[in-house]
Coordinates of C-alpha atoms in Angstrom, one line a residue:
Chain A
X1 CA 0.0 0.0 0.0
X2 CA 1.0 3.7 -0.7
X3 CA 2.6 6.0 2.2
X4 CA -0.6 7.9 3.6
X5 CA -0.8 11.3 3.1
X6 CA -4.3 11.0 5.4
X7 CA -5.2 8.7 8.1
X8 CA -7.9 8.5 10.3
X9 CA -7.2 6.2 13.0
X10 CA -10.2 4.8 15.0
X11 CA -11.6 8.0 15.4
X12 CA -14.2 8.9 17.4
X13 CA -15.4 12.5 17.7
X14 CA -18.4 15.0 18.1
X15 CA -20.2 17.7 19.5
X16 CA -19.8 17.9 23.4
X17 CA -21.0 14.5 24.8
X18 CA -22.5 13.3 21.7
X19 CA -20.9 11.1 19.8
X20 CA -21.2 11.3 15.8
X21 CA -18.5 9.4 14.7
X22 CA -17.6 6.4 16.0
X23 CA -14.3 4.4 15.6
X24 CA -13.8 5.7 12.0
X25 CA -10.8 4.5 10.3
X26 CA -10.4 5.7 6.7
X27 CA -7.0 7.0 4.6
X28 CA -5.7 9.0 1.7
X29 CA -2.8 8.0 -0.4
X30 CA -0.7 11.1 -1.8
X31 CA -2.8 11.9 -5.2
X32 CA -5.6 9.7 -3.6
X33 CA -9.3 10.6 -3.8
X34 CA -11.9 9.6 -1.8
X35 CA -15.9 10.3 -2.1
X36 CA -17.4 10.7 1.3
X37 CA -21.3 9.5 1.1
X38 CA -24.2 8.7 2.6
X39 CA -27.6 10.6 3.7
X40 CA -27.6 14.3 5.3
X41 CA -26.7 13.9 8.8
X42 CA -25.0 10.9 9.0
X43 CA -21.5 12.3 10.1
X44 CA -19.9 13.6 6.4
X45 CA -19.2 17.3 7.6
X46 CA -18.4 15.8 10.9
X47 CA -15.6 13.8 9.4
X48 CA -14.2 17.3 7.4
X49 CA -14.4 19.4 10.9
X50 CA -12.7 16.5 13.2
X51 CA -9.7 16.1 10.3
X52 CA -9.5 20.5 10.4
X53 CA -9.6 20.3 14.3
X54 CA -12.7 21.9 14.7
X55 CA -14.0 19.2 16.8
X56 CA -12.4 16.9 19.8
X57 CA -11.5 13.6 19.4
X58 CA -13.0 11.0 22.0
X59 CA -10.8 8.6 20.6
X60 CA -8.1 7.8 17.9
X61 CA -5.7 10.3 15.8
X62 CA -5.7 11.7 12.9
X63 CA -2.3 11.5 10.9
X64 CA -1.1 13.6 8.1
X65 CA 2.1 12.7 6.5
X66 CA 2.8 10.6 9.0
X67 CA 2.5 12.7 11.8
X68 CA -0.1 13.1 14.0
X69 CA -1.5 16.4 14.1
X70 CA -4.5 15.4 16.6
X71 CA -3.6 18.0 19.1
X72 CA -2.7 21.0 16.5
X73 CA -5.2 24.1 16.1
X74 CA -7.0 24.2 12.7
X75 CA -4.4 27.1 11.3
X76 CA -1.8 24.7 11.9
X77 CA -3.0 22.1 10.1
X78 CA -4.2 24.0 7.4
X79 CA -0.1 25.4 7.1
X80 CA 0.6 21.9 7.2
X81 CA -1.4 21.5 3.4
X82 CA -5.2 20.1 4.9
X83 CA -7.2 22.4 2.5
X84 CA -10.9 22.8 3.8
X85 CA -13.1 24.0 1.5
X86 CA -16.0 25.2 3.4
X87 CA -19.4 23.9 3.3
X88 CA -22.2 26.9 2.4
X89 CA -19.6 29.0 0.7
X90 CA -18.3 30.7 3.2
X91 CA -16.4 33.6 1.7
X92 CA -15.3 36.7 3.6
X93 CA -17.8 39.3 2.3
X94 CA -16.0 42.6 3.2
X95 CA -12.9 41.5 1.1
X96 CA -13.0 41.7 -2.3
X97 CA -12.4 38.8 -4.7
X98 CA -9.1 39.1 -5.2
X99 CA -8.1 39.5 -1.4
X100 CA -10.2 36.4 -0.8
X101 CA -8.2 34.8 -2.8
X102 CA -4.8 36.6 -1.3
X103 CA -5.5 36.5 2.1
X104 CA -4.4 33.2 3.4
X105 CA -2.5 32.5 0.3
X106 CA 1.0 30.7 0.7
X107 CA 3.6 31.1 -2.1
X108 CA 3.6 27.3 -4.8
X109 CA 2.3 26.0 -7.5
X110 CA -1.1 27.9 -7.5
X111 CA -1.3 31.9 -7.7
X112 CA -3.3 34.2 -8.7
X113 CA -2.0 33.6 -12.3
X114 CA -3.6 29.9 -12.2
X115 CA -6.4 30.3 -10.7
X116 CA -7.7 33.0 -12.9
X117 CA -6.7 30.5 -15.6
X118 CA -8.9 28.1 -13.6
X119 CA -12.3 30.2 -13.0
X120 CA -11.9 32.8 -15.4
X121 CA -15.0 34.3 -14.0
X122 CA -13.0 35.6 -10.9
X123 CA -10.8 37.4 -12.8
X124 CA -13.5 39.6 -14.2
X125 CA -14.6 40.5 -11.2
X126 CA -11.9 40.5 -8.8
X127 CA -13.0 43.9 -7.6
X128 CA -15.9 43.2 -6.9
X129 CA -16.8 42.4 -2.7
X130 CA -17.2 38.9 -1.9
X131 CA -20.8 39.1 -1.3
X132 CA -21.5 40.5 -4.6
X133 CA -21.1 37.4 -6.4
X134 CA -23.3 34.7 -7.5
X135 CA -23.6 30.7 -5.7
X136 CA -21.5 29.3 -8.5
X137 CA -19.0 32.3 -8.2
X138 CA -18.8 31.9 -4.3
X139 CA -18.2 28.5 -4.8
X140 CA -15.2 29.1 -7.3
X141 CA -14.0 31.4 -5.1
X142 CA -14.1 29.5 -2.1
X143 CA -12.0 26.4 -3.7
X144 CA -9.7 29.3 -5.4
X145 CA -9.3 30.9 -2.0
X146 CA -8.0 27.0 -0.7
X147 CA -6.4 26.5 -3.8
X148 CA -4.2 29.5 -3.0
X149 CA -2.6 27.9 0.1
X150 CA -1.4 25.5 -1.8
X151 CA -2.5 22.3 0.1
X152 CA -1.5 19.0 -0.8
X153 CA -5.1 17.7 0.1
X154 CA -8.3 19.2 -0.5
X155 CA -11.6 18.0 1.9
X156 CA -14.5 19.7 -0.2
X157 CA -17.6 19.6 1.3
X158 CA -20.4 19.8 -0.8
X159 CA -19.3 22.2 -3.2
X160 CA -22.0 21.4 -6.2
X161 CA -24.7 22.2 -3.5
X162 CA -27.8 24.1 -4.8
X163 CA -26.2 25.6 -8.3
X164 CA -27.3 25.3 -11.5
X165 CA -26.4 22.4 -13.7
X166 CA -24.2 24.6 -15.8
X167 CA -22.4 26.0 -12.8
X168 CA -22.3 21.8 -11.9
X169 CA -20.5 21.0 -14.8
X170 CA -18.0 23.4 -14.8
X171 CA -17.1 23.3 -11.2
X172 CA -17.1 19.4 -11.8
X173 CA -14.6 20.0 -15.3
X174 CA -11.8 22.0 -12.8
X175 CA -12.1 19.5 -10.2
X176 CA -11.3 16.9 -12.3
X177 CA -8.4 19.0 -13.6
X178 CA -6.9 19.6 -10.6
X179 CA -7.1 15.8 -9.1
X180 CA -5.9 13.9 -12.5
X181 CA -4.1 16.5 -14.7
X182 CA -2.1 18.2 -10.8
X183 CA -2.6 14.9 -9.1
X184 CA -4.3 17.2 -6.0
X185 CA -5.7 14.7 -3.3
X186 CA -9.2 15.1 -2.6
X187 CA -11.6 14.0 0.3
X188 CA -15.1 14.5 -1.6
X189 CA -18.5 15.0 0.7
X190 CA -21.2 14.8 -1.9
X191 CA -24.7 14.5 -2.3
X192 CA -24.7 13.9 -6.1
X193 CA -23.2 10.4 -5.6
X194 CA -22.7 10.0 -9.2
X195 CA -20.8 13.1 -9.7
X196 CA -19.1 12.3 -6.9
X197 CA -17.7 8.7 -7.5
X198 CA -17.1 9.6 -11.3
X199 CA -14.2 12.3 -9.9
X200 CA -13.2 9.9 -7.5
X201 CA -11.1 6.2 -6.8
X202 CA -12.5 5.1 -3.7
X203 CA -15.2 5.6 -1.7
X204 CA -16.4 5.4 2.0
X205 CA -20.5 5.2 2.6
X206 CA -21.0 6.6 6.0
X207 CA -24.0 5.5 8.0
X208 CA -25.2 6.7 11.6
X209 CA -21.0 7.5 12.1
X210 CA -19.9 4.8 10.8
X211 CA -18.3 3.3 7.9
X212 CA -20.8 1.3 6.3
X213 CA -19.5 0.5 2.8
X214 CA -15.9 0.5 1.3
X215 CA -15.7 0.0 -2.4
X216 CA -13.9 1.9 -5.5
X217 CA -15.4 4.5 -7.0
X218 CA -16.6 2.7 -10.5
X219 CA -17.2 -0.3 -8.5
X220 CA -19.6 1.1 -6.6
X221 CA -21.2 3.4 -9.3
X222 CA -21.8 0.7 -11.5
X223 CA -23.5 -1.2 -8.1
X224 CA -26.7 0.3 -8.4
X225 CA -28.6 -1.9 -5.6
X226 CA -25.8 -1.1 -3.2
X227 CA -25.8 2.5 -3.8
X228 CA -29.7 2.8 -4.0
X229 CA -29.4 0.9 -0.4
X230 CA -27.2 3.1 1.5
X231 CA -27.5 6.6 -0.4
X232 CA -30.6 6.6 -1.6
X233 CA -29.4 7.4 -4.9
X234 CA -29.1 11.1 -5.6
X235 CA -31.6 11.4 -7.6
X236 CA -34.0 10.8 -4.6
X237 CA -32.2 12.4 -2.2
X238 CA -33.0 16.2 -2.3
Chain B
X1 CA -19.2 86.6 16.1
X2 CA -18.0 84.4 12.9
X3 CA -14.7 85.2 14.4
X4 CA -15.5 83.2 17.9
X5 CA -17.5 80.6 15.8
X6 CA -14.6 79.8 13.9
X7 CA -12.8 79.6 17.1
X8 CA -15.0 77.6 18.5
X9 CA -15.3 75.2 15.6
X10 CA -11.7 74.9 15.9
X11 CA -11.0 73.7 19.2
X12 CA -14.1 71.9 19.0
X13 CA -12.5 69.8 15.8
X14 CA -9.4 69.7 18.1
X15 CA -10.9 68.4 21.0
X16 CA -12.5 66.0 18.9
X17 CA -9.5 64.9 17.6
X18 CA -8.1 64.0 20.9
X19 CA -11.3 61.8 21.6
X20 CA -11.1 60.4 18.4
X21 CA -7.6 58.9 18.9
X22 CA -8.8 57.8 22.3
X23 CA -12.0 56.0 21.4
X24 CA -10.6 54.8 18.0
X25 CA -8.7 52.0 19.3
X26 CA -12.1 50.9 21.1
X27 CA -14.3 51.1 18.3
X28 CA -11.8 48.3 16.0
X29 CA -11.8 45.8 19.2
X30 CA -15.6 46.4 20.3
X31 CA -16.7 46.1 16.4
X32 CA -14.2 43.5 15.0
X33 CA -13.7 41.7 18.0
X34 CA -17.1 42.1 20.3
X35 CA -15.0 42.0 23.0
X36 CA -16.3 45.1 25.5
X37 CA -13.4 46.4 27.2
X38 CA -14.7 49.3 29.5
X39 CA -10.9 49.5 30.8
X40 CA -10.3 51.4 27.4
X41 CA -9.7 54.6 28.9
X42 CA -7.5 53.0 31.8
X43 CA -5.0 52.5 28.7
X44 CA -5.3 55.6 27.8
X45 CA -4.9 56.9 31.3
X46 CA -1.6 54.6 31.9
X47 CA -0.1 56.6 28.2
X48 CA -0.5 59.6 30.5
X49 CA 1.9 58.6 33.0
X50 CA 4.1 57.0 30.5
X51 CA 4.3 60.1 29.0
X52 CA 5.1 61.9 32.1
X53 CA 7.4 59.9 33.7
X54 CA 9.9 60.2 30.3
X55 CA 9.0 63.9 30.2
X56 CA 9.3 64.6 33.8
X57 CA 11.4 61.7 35.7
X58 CA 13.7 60.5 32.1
X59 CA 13.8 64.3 31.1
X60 CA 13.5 63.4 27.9
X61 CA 11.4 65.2 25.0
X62 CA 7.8 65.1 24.7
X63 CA 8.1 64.0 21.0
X64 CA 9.9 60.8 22.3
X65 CA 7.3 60.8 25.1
X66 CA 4.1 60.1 22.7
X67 CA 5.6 57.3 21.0
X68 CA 6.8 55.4 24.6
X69 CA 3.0 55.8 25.5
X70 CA 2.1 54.4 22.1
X71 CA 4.4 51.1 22.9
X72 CA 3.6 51.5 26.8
X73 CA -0.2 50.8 26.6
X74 CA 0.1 48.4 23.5
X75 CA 2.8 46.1 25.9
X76 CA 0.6 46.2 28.8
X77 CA -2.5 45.9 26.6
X78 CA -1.4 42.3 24.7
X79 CA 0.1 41.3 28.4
X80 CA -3.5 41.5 29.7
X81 CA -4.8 40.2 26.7
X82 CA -3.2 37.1 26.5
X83 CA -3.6 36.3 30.4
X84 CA -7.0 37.8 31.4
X85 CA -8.8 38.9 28.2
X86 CA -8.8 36.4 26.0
X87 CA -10.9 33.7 28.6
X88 CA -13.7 36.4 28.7
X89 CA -14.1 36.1 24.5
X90 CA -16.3 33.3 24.9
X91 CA -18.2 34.8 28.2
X92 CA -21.4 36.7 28.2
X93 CA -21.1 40.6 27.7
X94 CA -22.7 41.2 31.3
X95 CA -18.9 39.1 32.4
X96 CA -16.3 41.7 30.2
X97 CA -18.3 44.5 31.6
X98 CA -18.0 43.7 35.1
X99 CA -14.4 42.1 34.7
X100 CA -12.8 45.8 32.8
X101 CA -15.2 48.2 34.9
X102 CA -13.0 46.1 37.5
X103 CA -9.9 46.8 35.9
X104 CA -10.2 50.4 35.8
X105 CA -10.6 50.5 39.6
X106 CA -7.6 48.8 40.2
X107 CA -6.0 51.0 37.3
X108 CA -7.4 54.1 39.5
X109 CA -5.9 52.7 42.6
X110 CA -2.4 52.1 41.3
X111 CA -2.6 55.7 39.6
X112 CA -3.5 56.9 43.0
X113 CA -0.6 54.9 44.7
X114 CA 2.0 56.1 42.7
X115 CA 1.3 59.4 41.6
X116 CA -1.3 61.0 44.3
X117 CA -4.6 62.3 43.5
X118 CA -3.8 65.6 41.9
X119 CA -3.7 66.7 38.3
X120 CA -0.1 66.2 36.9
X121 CA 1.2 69.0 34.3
X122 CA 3.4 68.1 31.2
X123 CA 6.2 69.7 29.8
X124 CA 5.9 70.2 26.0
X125 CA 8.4 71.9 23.9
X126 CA 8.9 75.1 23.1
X127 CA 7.6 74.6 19.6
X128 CA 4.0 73.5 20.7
X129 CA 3.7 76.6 22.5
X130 CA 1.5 79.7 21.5
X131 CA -0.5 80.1 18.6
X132 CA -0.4 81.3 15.2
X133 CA -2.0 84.3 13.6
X134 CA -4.3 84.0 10.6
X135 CA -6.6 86.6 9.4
X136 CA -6.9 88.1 12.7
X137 CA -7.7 85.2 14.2
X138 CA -5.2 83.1 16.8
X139 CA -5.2 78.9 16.5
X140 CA -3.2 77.0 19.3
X141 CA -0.5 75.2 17.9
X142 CA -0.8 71.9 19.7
X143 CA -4.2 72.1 19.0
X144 CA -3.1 72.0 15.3
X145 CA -0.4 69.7 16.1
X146 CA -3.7 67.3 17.8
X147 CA -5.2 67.8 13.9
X148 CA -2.3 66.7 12.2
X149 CA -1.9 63.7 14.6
X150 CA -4.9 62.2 14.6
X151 CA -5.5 63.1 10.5
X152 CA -2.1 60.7 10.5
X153 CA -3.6 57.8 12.8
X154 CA -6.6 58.3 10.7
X155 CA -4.9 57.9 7.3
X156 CA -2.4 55.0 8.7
X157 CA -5.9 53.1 9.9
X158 CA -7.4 53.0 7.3
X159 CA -4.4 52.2 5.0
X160 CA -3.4 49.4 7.4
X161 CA -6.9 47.7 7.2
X162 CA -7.8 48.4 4.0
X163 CA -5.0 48.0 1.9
X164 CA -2.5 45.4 3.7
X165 CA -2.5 41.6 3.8
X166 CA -2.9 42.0 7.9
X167 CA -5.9 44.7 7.3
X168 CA -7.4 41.9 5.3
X169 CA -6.7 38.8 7.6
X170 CA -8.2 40.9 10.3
X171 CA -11.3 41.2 8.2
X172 CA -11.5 38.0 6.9
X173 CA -11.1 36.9 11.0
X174 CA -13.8 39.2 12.3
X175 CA -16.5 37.8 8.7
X176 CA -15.9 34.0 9.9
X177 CA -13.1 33.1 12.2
X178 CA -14.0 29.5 11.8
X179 CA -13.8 29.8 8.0
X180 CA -10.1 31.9 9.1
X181 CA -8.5 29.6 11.2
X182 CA -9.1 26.8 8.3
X183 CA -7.3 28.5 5.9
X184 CA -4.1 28.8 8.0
X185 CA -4.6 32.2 9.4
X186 CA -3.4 32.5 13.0
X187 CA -6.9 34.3 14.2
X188 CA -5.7 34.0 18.0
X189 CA -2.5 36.1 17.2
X190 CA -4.3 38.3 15.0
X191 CA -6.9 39.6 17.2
X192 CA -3.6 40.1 19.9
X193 CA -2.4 42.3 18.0
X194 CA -5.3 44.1 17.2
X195 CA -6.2 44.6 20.7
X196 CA -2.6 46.1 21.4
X197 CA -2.8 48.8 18.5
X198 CA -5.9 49.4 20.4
X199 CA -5.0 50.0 23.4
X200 CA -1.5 52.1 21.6
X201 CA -3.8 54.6 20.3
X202 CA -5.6 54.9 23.8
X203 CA -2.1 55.5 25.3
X204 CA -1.1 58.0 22.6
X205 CA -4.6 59.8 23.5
X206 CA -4.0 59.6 27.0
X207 CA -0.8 61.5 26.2
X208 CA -1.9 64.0 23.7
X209 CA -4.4 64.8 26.3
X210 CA -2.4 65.7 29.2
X211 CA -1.7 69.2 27.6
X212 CA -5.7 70.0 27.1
X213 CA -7.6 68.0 29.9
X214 CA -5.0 67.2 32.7
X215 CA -4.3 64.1 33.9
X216 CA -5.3 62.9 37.0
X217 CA -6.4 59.3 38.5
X218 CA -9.8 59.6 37.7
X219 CA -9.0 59.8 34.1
X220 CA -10.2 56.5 33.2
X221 CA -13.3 56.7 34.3
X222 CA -13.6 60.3 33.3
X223 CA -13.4 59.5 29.7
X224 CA -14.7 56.3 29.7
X225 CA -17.9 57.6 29.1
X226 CA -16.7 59.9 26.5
X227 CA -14.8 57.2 24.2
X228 CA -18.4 55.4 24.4
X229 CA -20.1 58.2 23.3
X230 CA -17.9 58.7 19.7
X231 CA -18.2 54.5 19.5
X232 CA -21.9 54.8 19.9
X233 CA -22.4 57.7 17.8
X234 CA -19.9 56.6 15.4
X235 CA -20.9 53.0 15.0
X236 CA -18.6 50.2 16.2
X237 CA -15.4 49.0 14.2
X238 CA -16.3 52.1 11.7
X239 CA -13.1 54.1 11.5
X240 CA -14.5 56.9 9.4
X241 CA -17.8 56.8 12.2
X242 CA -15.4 56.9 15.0
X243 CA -13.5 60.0 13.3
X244 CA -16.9 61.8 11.9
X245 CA -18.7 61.5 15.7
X246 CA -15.3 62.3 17.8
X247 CA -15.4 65.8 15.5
X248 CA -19.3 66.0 16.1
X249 CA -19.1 65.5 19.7
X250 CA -15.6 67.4 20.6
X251 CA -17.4 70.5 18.6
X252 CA -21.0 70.0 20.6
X253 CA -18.8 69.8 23.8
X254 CA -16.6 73.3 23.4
X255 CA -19.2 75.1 21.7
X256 CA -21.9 74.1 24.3
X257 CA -19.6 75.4 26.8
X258 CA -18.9 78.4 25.2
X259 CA -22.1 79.5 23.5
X260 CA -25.1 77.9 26.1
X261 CA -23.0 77.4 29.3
X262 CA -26.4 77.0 31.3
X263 CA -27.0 73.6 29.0
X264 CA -23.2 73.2 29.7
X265 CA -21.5 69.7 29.3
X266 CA -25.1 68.1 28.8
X267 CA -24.8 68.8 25.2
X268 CA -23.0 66.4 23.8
X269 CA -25.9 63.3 25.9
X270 CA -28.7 65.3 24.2
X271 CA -27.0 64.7 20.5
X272 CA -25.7 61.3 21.5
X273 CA -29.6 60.6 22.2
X274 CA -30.6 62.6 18.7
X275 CA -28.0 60.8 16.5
X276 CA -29.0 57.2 18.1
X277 CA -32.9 58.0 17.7
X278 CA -32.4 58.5 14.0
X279 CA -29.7 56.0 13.7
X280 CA -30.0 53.1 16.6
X281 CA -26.3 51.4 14.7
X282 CA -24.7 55.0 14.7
X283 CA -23.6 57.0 12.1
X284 CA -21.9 54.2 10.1
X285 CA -22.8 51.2 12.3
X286 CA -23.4 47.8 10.7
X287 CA -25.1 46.0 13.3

């Protein structure tokens, strides 16, 4: 097996006393993707804020690189290369585009440069204030704005969530550029299970915190019963 | 008559000024922060004795004296920051009231301690002194030399906030420090730095004020209630509101005094009640 770039190790974590994930165990090889799925509420963005440090753990570690970084603050981890990209878009909306995308930024292989050349959309309006854009915009500028830190693994959390097909397609088109053509590792929390295992090699079904399924990503795409089972299909699931 | 109203108007704006670079500091950490620290002016009270104790005990210039305050309250500032402060971010409001209304007793009793109760004089130089004729009218000089400061803190404010990479992690911490932290920016260390500049400016306040309103222990409490006015009025984390209602209010207060002395001091509470009426967030208040 491949030298983890992301481990969770037995994890157990939630809010104060209770418990949403329980004795989780799930990893990332460098260049890896992984599609996180399973109903709303089961324990997806739970999974994203426990690996950023948002939340506790009640048990296990969580490893990057090898180390473990289970006691480090969430700007810590995020300077080690864990890029969160928030769920509901949250962009800073008294910055403009362009020091969205600045702000946190950390010198590599993305800059400004690239990720115009990624969503050109931000480029024409970089001056505009972050709360002036549209959903698909926010959400291009959100992944630009973790793009610019230049992580070495990015958790997206829903980031096709409510936009329109169009905006769907394009978003999907520069993910998949940046995980086969950059070989960027992704953790991917989706409710579009289709998109979602088509952009991705393996994937985890979560159910009531734990892990309920393992399978690869065509695999389990191509398993319709299985997936109808424990997801509910996307097609029913909004 | 135009003559005393331009007077009036100008040591009004200068007053104002001198409120404004005392209350400014408050305004960024109550509206970016919401962190309510009513020992505010006990920072700008403890740039007052830093001030004096260069002029008076180092002997050294007053010029040197206004920076030393600067640095004076902004060290003692992020030292109570990081050990007292920072556990009352998470508590209730009614808790950082109570625990900084504390603060500025204890401020007031060391002031007393060391220095006595009665107003301390500063020595400012020779250049400061007197006033300047211009058509037939006479303008203090460190009343113009209060202008020019605080048009400088003004201008370096809003440069640093608007126009740096700190000014916009400092933003980006205060829209979603969640979101902040994620991204690798150090929001802890951020707002600690903040808070100092803060409480800097009060200290450089405290100092410039020495020469206009004395400086005795009661100071903190004295102006307390003033620095709340401009970031009422003003609106909170507003630079340009904090600037705009220290003017307002240092020109209500002088030419109150001057022109209906029976209404007197109460002035400036009757437009702080006016301007809150028609705006409840202040002049440029968001929320």
């Amino acid at each position: 097996m491949a030298e983890p770039l992301l481990e969770l190790d037995d994890v157990s974590a939630g809010y104060g006393e209770g418990i949403v994930l329980d004795h989780v165990s799930v990893f990332l090889p460098a260049g890896g993707s992984l599609a996180l799925l399973g109903r709303n509420g089961v324990g997806k963005t739970t999974m994203i804020l426990t690996i950023m440090g948002f939340l506790s753990l009640a048990g296990g570690a969580v490893r990057f690189r090898g180390q473990d970084v289970s006691r480090l603050a969430a700007h810590q981890r995020a300077r080690r290369g864990i890029g969160w990209v928030p769920q509901e878009r949250d962009i800073f909306p008294s910055l403009t585009v362009e020091e969205n995308l600045t702000v946190a930024a950390r010198a590599g292989r993305w800059d400004l440069a690239s990720i115009y050349g990624l969503f050109p959309r931000l480029h024409e309006r970089k001056g505009n204030m972050g709360n002036q854009l549209s959903g698909g915009e926010q959400q291009m500028l959100t992944i630009g704005r973790t793009l610019m830190t230049n992580p070495d693994v990015l958790l997206l959390d829903e980031p096709l969530e409510g936009l329109a097909p169009i905006i769907v397609e394009e978003l999907t088109a520069a993910i998949r550029r940046m995980a086969r053509d950059e070989g960027m590792a992704l953790v991917l929390v989706e409710q579009h299970a289709e998109v979602a295992l088509d952009l991705t090699e393996d994937a985890v079904v979560i159910e009531r915190g734990v892990i309920a399924h393992r399978a690869k990503s065509h695999d389990l795409l191509a398993d319709r019963e299985t997936l109808d089972r424990f997801v509910g299909l996307n097609l029913a699931a909004e | 008559m135009t003559g005393n109203l331009l007077i009036v108007l100008f040591d009004g704006l200068a007053f104002g000024m001198l409120l404004f670079v005392l209350s400014v500091g408050l305004s960024v950490t109550l509206g970016l922060m919401n962190f309510v620290n009513l020992g505010h002016g006990a920072f700008g009270m403890l740039g007052g004795y830093v001030a004096l104790v260069v002029t008076r005990e180092a002997g050294l210039s007053f010029f040197l004296a206004l920076p030393a305050a600067f640095v004076g309250a902004a060290v003692v500032g992020i030292a109570c920051e990081r050990t007292l402060f920072r556990r009352l971010y998470r508590s209730g409001e009614l808790n950082q009231v109570l625990f900084t209304v504390g603060l500025v007793f204890v401020a007031t009793a060391i002031a007393t301690f060391l220095f006595g109760t009665g107003q301390q004089p500063i020595q400012i130089p020779d250049v400061l002194r007197g006033s300047v004729e211009i058509g037939g009218l006479r303008f203090g000089i460190y009343r113009i030399f209060l202008i020019v400061v605080a048009l400088a803190v003004t201008a370096a404010l809003i440069f640093g906030l608007e126009f740096t990479r700190f000014g916009a992690s400092v933003r980006a911490a205060v829209d979603n420090q969640r979101v902040a932290q994620g991204l690798g920016i150090d929001v802890d260390t951020i707002f600690a730095i903040t808070f100092a500049l803060g409480c800097g400016l009060a200290g450089l306040g405290g100092a410039l004020a020495i020469e206009i309103v004395g400086l005795d222990p009661t100071f903190a409490f004295h102006y307390l209630i003033y620095v709340l006015i401009v970031v009422a009025v003003g609106g909170l984390g507003s630079i340009g509101g904090s600037f705009l209602a220290a003017a307002l209010l240092g020109i209500a207060d002088v030419g109150g005094k001057y022109f209906v002395p029976e209404l007197g001091s109460f002035l400036i509470y009757l437009l702080m009640v006016g301007v809150l009426f028609w705006r409840p967030l202040g002049l440029f208040g968001k929320r």
